[in-house]
CSV table of N, CA, C and O and ligand atoms in Angstrom, one decimal:
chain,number,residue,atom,x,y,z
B,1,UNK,N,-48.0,-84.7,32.7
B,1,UNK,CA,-47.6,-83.8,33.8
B,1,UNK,C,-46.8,-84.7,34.9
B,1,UNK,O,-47.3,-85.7,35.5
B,2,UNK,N,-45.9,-84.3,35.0
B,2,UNK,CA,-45.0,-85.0,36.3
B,2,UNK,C,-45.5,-84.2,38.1
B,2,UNK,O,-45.8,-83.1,38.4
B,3,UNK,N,-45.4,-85.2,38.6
B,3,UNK,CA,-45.9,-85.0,40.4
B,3,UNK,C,-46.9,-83.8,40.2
B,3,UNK,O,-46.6,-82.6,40.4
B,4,UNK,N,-47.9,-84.2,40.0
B,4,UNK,CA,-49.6,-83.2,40.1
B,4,UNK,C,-49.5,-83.4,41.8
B,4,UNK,O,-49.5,-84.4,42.4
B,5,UNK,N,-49.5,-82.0,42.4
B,5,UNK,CA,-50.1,-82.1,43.8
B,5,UNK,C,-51.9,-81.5,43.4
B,5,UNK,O,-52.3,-80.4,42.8
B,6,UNK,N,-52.8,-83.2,44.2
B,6,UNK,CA,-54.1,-83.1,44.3
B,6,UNK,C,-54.7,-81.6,44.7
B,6,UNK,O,-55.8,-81.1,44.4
B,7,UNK,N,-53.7,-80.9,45.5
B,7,UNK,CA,-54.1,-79.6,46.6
B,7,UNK,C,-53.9,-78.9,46.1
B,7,UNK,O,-54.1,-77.8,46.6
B,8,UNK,N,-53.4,-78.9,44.7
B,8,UNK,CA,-52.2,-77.3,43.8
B,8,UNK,C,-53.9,-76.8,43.2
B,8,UNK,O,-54.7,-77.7,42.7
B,9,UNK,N,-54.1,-75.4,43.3
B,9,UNK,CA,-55.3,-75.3,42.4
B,9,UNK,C,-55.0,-75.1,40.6
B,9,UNK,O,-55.9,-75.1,39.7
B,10,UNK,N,-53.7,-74.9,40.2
B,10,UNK,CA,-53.0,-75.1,39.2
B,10,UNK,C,-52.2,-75.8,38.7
B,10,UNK,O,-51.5,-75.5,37.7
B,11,UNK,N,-52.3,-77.1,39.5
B,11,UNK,CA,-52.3,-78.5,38.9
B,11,UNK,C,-53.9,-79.0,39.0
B,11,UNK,O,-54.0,-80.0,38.4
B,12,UNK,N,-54.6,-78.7,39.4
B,12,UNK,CA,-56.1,-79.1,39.1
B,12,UNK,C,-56.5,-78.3,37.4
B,12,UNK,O,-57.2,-78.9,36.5
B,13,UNK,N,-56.1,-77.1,37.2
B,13,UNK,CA,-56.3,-76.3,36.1
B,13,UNK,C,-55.3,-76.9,35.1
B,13,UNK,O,-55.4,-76.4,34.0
B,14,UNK,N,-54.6,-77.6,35.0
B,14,UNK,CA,-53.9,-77.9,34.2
B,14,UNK,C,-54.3,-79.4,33.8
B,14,UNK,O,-54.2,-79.8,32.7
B,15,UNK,N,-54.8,-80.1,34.8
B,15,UNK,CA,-55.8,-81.5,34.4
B,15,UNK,C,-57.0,-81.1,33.7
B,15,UNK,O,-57.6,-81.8,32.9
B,16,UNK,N,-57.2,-80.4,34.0
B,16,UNK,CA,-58.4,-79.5,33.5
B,16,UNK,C,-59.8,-79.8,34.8
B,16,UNK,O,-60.9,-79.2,34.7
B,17,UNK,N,-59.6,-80.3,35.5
B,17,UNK,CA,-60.5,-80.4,37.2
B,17,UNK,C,-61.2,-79.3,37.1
B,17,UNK,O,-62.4,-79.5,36.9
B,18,UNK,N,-60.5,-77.8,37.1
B,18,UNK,CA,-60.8,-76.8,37.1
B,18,UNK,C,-61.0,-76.0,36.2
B,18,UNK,O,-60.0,-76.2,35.5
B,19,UNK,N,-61.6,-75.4,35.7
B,19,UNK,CA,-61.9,-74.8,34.4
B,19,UNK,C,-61.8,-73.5,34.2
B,19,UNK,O,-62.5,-72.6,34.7
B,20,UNK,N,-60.5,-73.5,33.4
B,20,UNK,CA,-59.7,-72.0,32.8
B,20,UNK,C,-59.9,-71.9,31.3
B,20,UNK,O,-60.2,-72.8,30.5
B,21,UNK,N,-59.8,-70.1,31.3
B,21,UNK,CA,-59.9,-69.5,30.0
B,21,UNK,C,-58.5,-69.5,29.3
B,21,UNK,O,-57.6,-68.8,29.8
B,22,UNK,N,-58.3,-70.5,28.1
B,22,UNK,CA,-57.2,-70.9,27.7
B,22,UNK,C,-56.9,-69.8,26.9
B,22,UNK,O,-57.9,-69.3,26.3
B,23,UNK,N,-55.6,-69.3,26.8
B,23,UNK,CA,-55.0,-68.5,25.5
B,23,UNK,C,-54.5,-69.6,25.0
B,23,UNK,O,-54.7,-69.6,23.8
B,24,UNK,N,-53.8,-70.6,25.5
B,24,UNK,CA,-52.6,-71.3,25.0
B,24,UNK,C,-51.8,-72.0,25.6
B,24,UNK,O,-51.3,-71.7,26.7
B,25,UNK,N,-51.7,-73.5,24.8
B,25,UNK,CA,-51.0,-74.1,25.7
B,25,UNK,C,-50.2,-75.8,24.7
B,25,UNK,O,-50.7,-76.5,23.9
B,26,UNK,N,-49.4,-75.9,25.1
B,26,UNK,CA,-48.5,-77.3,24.7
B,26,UNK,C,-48.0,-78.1,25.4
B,26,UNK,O,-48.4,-78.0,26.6
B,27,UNK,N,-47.2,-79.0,25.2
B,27,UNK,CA,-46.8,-80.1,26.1
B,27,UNK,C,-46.1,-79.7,27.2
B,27,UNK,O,-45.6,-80.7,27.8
B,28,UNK,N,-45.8,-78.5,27.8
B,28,UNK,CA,-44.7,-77.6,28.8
B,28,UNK,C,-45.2,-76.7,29.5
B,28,UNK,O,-44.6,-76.2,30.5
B,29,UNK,N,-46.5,-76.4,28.8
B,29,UNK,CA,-46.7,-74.9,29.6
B,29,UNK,C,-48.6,-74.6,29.2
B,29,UNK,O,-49.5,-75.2,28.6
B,30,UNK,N,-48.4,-73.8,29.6
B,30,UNK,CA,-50.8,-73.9,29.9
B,30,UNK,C,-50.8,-72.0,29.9
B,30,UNK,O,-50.1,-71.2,30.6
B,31,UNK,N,-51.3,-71.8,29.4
B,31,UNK,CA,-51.5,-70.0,29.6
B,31,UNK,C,-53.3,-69.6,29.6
B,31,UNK,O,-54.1,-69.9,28.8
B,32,UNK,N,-53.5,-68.8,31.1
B,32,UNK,CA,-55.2,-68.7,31.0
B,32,UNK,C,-55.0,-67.5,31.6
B,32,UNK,O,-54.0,-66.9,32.1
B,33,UNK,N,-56.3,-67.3,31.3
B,33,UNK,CA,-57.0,-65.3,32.2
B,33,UNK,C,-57.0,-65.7,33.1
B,33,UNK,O,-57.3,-66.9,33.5
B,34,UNK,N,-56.5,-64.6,33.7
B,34,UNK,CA,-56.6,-64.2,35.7
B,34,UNK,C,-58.1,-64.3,36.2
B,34,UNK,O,-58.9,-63.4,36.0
B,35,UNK,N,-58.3,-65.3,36.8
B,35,UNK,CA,-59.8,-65.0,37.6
B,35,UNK,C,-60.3,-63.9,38.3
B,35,UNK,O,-61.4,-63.9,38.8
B,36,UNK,N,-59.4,-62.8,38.3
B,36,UNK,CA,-59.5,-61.9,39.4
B,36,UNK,C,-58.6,-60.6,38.9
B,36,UNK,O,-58.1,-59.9,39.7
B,37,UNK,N,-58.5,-60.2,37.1
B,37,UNK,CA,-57.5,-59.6,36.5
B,37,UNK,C,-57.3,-58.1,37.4
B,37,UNK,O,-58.2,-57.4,37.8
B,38,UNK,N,-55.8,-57.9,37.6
B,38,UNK,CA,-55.2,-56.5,38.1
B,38,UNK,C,-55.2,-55.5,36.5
B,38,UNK,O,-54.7,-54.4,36.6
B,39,UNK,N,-55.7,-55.7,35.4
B,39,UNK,CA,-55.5,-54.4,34.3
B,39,UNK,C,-56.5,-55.5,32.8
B,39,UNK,O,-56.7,-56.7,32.7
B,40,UNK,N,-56.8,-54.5,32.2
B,40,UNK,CA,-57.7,-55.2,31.0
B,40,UNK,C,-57.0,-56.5,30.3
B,40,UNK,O,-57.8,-57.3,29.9
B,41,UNK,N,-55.7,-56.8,30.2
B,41,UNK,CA,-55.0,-57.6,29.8
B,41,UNK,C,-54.7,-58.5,31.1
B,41,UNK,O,-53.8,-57.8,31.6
B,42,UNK,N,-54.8,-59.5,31.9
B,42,UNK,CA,-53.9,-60.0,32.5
B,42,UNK,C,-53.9,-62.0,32.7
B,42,UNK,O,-54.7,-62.8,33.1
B,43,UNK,N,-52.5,-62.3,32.2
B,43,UNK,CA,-53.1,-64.1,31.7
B,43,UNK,C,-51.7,-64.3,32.8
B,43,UNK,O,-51.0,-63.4,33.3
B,44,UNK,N,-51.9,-65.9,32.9
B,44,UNK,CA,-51.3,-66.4,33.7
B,44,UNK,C,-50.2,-67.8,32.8
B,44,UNK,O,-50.8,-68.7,32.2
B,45,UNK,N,-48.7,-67.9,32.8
B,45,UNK,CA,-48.4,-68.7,32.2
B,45,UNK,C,-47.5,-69.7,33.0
B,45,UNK,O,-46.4,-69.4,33.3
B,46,UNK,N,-48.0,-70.8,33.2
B,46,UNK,CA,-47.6,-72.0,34.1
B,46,UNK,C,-47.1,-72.7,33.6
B,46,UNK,O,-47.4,-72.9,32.4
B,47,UNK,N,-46.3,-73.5,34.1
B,47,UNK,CA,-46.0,-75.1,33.7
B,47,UNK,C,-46.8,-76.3,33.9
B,47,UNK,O,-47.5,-76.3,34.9
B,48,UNK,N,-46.8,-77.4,33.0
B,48,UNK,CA,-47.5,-78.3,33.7
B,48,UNK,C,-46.9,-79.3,34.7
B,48,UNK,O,-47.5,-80.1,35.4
B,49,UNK,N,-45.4,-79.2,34.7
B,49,UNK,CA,-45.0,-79.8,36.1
B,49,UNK,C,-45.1,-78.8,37.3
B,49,UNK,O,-45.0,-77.6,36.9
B,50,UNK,N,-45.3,-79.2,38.8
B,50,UNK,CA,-46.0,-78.7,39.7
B,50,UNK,C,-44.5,-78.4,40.0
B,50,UNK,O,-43.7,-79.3,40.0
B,51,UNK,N,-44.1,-77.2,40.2
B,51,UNK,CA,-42.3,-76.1,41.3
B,51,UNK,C,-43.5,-75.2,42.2
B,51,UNK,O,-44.5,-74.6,41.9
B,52,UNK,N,-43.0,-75.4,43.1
B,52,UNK,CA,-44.4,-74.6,44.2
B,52,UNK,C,-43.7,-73.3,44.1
B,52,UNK,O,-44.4,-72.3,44.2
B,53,UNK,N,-42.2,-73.2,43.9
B,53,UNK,CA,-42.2,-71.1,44.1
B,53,UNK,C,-40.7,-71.6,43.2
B,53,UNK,O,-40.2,-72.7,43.1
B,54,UNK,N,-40.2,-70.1,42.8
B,54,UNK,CA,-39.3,-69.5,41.9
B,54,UNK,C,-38.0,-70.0,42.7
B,54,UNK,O,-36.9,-70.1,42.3
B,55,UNK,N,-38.4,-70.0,43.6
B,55,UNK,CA,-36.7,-70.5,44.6
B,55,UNK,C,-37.2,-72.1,44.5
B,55,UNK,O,-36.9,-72.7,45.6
B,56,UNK,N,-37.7,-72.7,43.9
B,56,UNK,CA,-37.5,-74.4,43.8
B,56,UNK,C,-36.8,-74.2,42.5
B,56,UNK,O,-35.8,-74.9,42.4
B,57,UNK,N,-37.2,-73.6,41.4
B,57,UNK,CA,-36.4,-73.6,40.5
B,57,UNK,C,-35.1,-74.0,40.4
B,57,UNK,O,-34.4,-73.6,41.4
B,58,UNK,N,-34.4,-74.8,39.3
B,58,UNK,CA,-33.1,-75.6,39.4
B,58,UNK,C,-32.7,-75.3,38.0
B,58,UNK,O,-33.6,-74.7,37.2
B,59,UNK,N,-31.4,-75.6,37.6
B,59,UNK,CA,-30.5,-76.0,36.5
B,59,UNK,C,-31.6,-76.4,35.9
B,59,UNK,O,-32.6,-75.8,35.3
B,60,UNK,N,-31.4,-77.9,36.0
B,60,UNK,CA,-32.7,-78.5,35.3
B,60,UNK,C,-33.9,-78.2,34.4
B,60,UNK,O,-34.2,-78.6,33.2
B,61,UNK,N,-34.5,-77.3,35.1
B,61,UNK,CA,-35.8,-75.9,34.7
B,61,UNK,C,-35.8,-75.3,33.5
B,61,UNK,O,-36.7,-75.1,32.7
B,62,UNK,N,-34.4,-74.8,33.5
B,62,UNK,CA,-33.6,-73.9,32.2
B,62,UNK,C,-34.3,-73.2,31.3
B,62,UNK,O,-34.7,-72.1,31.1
B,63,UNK,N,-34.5,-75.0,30.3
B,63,UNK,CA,-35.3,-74.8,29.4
B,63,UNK,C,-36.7,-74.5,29.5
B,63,UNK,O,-37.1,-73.7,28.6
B,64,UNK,N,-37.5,-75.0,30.5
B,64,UNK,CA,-39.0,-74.9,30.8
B,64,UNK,C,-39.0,-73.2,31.2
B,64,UNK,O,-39.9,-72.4,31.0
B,65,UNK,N,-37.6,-72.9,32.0
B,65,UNK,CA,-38.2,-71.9,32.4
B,65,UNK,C,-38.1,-70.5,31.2
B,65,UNK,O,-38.8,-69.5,31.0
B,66,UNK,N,-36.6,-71.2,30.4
B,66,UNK,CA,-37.1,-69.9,28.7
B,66,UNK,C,-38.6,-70.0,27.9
B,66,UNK,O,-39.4,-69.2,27.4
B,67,UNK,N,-38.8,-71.5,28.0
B,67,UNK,CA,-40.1,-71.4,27.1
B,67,UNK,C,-41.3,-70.6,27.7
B,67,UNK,O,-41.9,-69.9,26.9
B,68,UNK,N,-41.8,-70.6,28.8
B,68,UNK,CA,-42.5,-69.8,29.9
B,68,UNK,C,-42.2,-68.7,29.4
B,68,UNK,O,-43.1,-68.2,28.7
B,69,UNK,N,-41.2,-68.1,29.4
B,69,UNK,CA,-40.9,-66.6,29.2
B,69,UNK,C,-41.3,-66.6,28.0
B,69,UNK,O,-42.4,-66.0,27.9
B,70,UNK,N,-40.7,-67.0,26.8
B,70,UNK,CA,-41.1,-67.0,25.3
B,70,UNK,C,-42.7,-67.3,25.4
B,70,UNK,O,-43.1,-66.2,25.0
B,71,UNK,N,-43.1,-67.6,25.6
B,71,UNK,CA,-44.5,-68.0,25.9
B,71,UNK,C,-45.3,-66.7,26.3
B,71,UNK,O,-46.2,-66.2,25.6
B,72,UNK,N,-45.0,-66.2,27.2
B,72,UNK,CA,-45.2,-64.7,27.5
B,72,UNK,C,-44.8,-63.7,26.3
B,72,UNK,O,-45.6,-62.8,25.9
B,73,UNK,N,-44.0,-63.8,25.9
B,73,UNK,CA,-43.9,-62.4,25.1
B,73,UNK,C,-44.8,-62.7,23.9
B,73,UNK,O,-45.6,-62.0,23.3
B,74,UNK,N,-44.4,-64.2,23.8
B,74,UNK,CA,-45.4,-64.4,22.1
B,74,UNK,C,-46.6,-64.2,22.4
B,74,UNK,O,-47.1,-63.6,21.5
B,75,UNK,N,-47.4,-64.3,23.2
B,75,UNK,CA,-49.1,-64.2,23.7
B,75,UNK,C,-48.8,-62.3,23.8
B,75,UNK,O,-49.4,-61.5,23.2
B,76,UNK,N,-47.9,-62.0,24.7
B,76,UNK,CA,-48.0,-60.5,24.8
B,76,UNK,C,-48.1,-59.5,23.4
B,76,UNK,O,-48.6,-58.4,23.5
B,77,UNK,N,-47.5,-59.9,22.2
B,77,UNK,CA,-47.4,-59.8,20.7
B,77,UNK,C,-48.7,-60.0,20.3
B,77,UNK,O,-49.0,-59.1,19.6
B,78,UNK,N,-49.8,-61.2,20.6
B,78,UNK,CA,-50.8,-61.6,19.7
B,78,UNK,C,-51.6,-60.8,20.6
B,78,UNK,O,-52.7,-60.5,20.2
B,79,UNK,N,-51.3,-60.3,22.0
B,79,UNK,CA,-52.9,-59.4,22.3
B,79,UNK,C,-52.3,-57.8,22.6
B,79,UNK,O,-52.7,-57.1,23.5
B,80,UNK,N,-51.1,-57.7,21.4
B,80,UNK,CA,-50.9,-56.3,21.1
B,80,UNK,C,-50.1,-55.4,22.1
B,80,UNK,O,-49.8,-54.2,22.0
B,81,UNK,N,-50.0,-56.2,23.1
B,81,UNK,CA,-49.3,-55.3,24.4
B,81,UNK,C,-47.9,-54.8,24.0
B,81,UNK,O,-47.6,-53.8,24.6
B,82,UNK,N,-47.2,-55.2,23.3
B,82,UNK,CA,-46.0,-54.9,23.1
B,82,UNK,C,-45.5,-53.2,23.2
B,82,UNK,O,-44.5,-52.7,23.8
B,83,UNK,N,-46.6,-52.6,22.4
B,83,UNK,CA,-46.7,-51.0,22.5
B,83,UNK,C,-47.9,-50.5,22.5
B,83,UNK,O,-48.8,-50.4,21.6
B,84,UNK,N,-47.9,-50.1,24.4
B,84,UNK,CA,-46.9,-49.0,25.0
B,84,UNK,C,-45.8,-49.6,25.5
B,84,UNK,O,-44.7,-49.1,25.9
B,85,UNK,N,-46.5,-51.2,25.5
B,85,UNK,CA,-45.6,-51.9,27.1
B,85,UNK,C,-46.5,-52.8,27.9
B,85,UNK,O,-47.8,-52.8,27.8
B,86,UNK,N,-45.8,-53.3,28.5
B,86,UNK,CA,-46.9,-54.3,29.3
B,86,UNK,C,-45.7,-54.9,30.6
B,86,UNK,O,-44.6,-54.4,30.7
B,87,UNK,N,-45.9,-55.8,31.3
B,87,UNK,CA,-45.5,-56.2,32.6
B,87,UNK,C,-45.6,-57.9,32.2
B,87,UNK,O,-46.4,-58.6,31.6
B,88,UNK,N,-44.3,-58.3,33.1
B,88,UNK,CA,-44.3,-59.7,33.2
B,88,UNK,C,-43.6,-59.9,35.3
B,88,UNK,O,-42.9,-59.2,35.9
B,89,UNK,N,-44.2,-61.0,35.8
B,89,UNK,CA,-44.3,-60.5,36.8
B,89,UNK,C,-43.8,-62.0,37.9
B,89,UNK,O,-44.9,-62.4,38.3
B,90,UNK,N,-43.2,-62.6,38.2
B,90,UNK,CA,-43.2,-63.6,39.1
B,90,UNK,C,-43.0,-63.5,41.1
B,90,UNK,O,-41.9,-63.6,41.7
B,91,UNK,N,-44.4,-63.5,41.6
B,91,UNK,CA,-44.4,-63.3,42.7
B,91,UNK,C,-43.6,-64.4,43.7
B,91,UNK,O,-43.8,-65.6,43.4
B,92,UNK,N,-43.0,-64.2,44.6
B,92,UNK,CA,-42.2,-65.1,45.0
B,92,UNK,C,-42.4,-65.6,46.8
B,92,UNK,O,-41.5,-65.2,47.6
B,93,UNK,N,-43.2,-66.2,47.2
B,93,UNK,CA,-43.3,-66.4,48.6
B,93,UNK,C,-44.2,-65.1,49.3
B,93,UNK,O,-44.2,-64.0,48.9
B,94,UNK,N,-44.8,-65.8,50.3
B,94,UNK,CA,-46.1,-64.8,50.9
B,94,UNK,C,-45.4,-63.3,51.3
B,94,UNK,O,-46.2,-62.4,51.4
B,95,UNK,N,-44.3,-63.0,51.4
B,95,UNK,CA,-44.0,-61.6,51.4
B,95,UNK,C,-44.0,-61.2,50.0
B,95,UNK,O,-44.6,-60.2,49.7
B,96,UNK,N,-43.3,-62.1,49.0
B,96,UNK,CA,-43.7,-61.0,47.5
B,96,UNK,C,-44.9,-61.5,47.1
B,96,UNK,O,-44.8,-61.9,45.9
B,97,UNK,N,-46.3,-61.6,47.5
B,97,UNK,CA,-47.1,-61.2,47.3
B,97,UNK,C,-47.9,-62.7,46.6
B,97,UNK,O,-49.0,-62.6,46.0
B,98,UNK,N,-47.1,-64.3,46.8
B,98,UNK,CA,-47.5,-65.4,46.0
B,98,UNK,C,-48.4,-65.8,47.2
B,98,UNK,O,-48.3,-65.8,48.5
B,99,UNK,N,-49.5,-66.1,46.3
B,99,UNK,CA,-51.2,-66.9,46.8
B,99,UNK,C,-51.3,-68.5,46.2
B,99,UNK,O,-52.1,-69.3,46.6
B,100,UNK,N,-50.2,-68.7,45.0
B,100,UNK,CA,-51.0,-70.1,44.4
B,100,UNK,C,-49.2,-71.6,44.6
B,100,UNK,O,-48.3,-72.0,43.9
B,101,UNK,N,-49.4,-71.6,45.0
B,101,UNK,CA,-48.1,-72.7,45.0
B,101,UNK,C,-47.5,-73.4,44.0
B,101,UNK,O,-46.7,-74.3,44.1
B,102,UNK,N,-48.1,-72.7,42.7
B,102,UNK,CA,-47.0,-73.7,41.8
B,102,UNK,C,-46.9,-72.3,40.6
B,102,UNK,O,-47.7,-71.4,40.3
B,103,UNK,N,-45.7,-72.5,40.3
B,103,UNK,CA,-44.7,-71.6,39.2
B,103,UNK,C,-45.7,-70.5,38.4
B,103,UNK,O,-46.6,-71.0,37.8
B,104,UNK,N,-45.6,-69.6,38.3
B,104,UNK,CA,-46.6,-68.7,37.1
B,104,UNK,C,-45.9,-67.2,36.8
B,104,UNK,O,-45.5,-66.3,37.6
B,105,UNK,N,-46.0,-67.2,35.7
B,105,UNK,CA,-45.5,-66.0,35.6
B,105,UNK,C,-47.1,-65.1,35.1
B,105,UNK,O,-48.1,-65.7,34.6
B,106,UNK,N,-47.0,-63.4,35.5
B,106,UNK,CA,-48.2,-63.1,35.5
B,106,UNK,C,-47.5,-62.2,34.0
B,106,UNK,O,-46.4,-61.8,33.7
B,107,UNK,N,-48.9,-62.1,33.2
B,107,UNK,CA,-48.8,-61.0,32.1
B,107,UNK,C,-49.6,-59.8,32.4
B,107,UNK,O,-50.8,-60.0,32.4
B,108,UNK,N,-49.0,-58.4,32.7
B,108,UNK,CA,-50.7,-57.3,32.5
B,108,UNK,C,-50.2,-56.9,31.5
B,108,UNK,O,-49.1,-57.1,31.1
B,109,UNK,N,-51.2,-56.2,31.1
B,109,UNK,CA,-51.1,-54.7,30.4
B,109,UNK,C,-52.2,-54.2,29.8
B,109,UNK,O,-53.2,-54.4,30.4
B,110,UNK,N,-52.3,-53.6,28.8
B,110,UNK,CA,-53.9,-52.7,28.2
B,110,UNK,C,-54.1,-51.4,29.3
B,110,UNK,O,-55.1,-50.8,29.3
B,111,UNK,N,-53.0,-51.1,30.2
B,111,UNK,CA,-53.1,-50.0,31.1
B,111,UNK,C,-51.9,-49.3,31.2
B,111,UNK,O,-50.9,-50.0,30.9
B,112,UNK,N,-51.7,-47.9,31.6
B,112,UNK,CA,-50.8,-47.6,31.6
B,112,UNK,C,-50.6,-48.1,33.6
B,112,UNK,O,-51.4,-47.9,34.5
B,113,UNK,N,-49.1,-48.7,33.6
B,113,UNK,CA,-48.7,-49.2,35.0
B,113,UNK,C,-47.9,-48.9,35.8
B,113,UNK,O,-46.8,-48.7,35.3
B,114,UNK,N,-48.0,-48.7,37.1
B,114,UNK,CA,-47.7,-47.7,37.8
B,114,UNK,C,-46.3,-48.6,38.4
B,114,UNK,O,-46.3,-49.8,38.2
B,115,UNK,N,-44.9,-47.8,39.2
B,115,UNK,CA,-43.8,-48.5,39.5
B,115,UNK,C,-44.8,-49.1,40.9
B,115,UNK,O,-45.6,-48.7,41.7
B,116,UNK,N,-44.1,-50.2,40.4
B,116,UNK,CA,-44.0,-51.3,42.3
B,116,UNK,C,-44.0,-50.7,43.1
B,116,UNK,O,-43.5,-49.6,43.3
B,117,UNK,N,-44.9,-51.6,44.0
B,117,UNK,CA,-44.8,-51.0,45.5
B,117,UNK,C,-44.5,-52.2,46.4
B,117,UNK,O,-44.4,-52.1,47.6
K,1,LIG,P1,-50.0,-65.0,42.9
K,1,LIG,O1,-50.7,-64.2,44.0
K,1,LIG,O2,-49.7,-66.4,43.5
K,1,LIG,O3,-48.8,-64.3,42.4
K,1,LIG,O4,-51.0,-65.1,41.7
K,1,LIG,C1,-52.0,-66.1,41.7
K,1,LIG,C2,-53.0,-65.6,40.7
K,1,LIG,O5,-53.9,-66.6,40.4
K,1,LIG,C3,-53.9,-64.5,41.2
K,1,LIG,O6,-53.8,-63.3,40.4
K,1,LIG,C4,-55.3,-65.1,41.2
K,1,LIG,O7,-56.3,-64.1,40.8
K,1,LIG,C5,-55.2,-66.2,40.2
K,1,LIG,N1,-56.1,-67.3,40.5
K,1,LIG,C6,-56.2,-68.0,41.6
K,1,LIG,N2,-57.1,-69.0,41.5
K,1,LIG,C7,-57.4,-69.0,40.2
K,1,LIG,C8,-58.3,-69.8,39.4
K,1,LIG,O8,-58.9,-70.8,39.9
K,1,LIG,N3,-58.5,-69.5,38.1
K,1,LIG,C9,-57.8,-68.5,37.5
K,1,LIG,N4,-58.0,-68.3,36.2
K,1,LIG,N5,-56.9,-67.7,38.2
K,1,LIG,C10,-56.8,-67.9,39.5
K,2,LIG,ZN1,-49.2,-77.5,41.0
C-alpha cells in the first residue's frame, strides 16, 4: 500500500489494524460489508492506496479506478444483485454525504431502492 494515513479508518482496514468482513480482495483493491448496512446487500470497495475523496482522483487512477468498478459489478453478479438491480454509489465530500476519507465505492441492493434524495 502506498502513503497509509495512520488516521484513515480504511487504511487501518486495509492493514488489517481493523477488522473487516472480506468479500474480496487483491493487490489494488479490498471489498468488505458495511458496518452499518443501508439494504440486505451492502459492501464497500476501496483501494489500498489512501485518495481521501473522488475529486483527488487523477489521470493516473484510470486504471485503479476501472478495476474498483469491475470489482463491483463482479461481486454484484456473485451475490445475485444483478436482477432486479442494485446501486453503485460514490459519496463525495461532507455535502454528498462522505464520513470516511479515503476512496470507496458503496454496493446495495437485496431491496427494491428508492430515487436519491
Ligand atoms: P461514506 O459516508 O463515507 O460514503 O461511507 C462510509 C461507510 O463506511 C459508511 O456506510 C459506514 O457505515 C462505513 N464504515 C465506517 N467505518 C467502518 C468500519 O470500521 N468498518 C466497516 N465495515 N464499515 C465502516
Ligand atoms: Zn486511507
Amino acid at each position: 500500500m502506498s502513503n497509509p494515513d495512520p488516521e484513515c479508518v480504511f487504511c487501518r482496514i486495509v492493514s488489517g489494524e481493523i477488522p473487516s468482513n472480506r468479500l474480496y480482495e487483491d493487490d489494488r483493491v479490498i471489498a468488505f460489508h458495511d458496518i452499518a448496512p443501508a439494504a440486505p446487500v451492502h459492501f464497500l470497495v476501496i483501494p489500498r492506496e489512501h485518495i481521501p475523496t473522488a475529486d483527488d482522483v487523477r489521470e493516473e487512477h484510470a486504471d485503479l479506478i476501472a478495476h474498483m468498478y469491475l470489482t463491483c459489478t463482479k461481486l454484484a453478479r456473485e451475490q445475485d444483485l444483478v436482477q432486479p438491480g442494485y446501486r453503485i454509489v460514490m459519496n463525495v465530500n461532507e455535502g454528498g454525504g462522505q464520513t470516511c476519507w479515503h476512496i470507496h465505492f458503496h454496493v446495495l441492493g437485496g431491496r427494491t431502492l428508492t430515487v436519491m434524495g
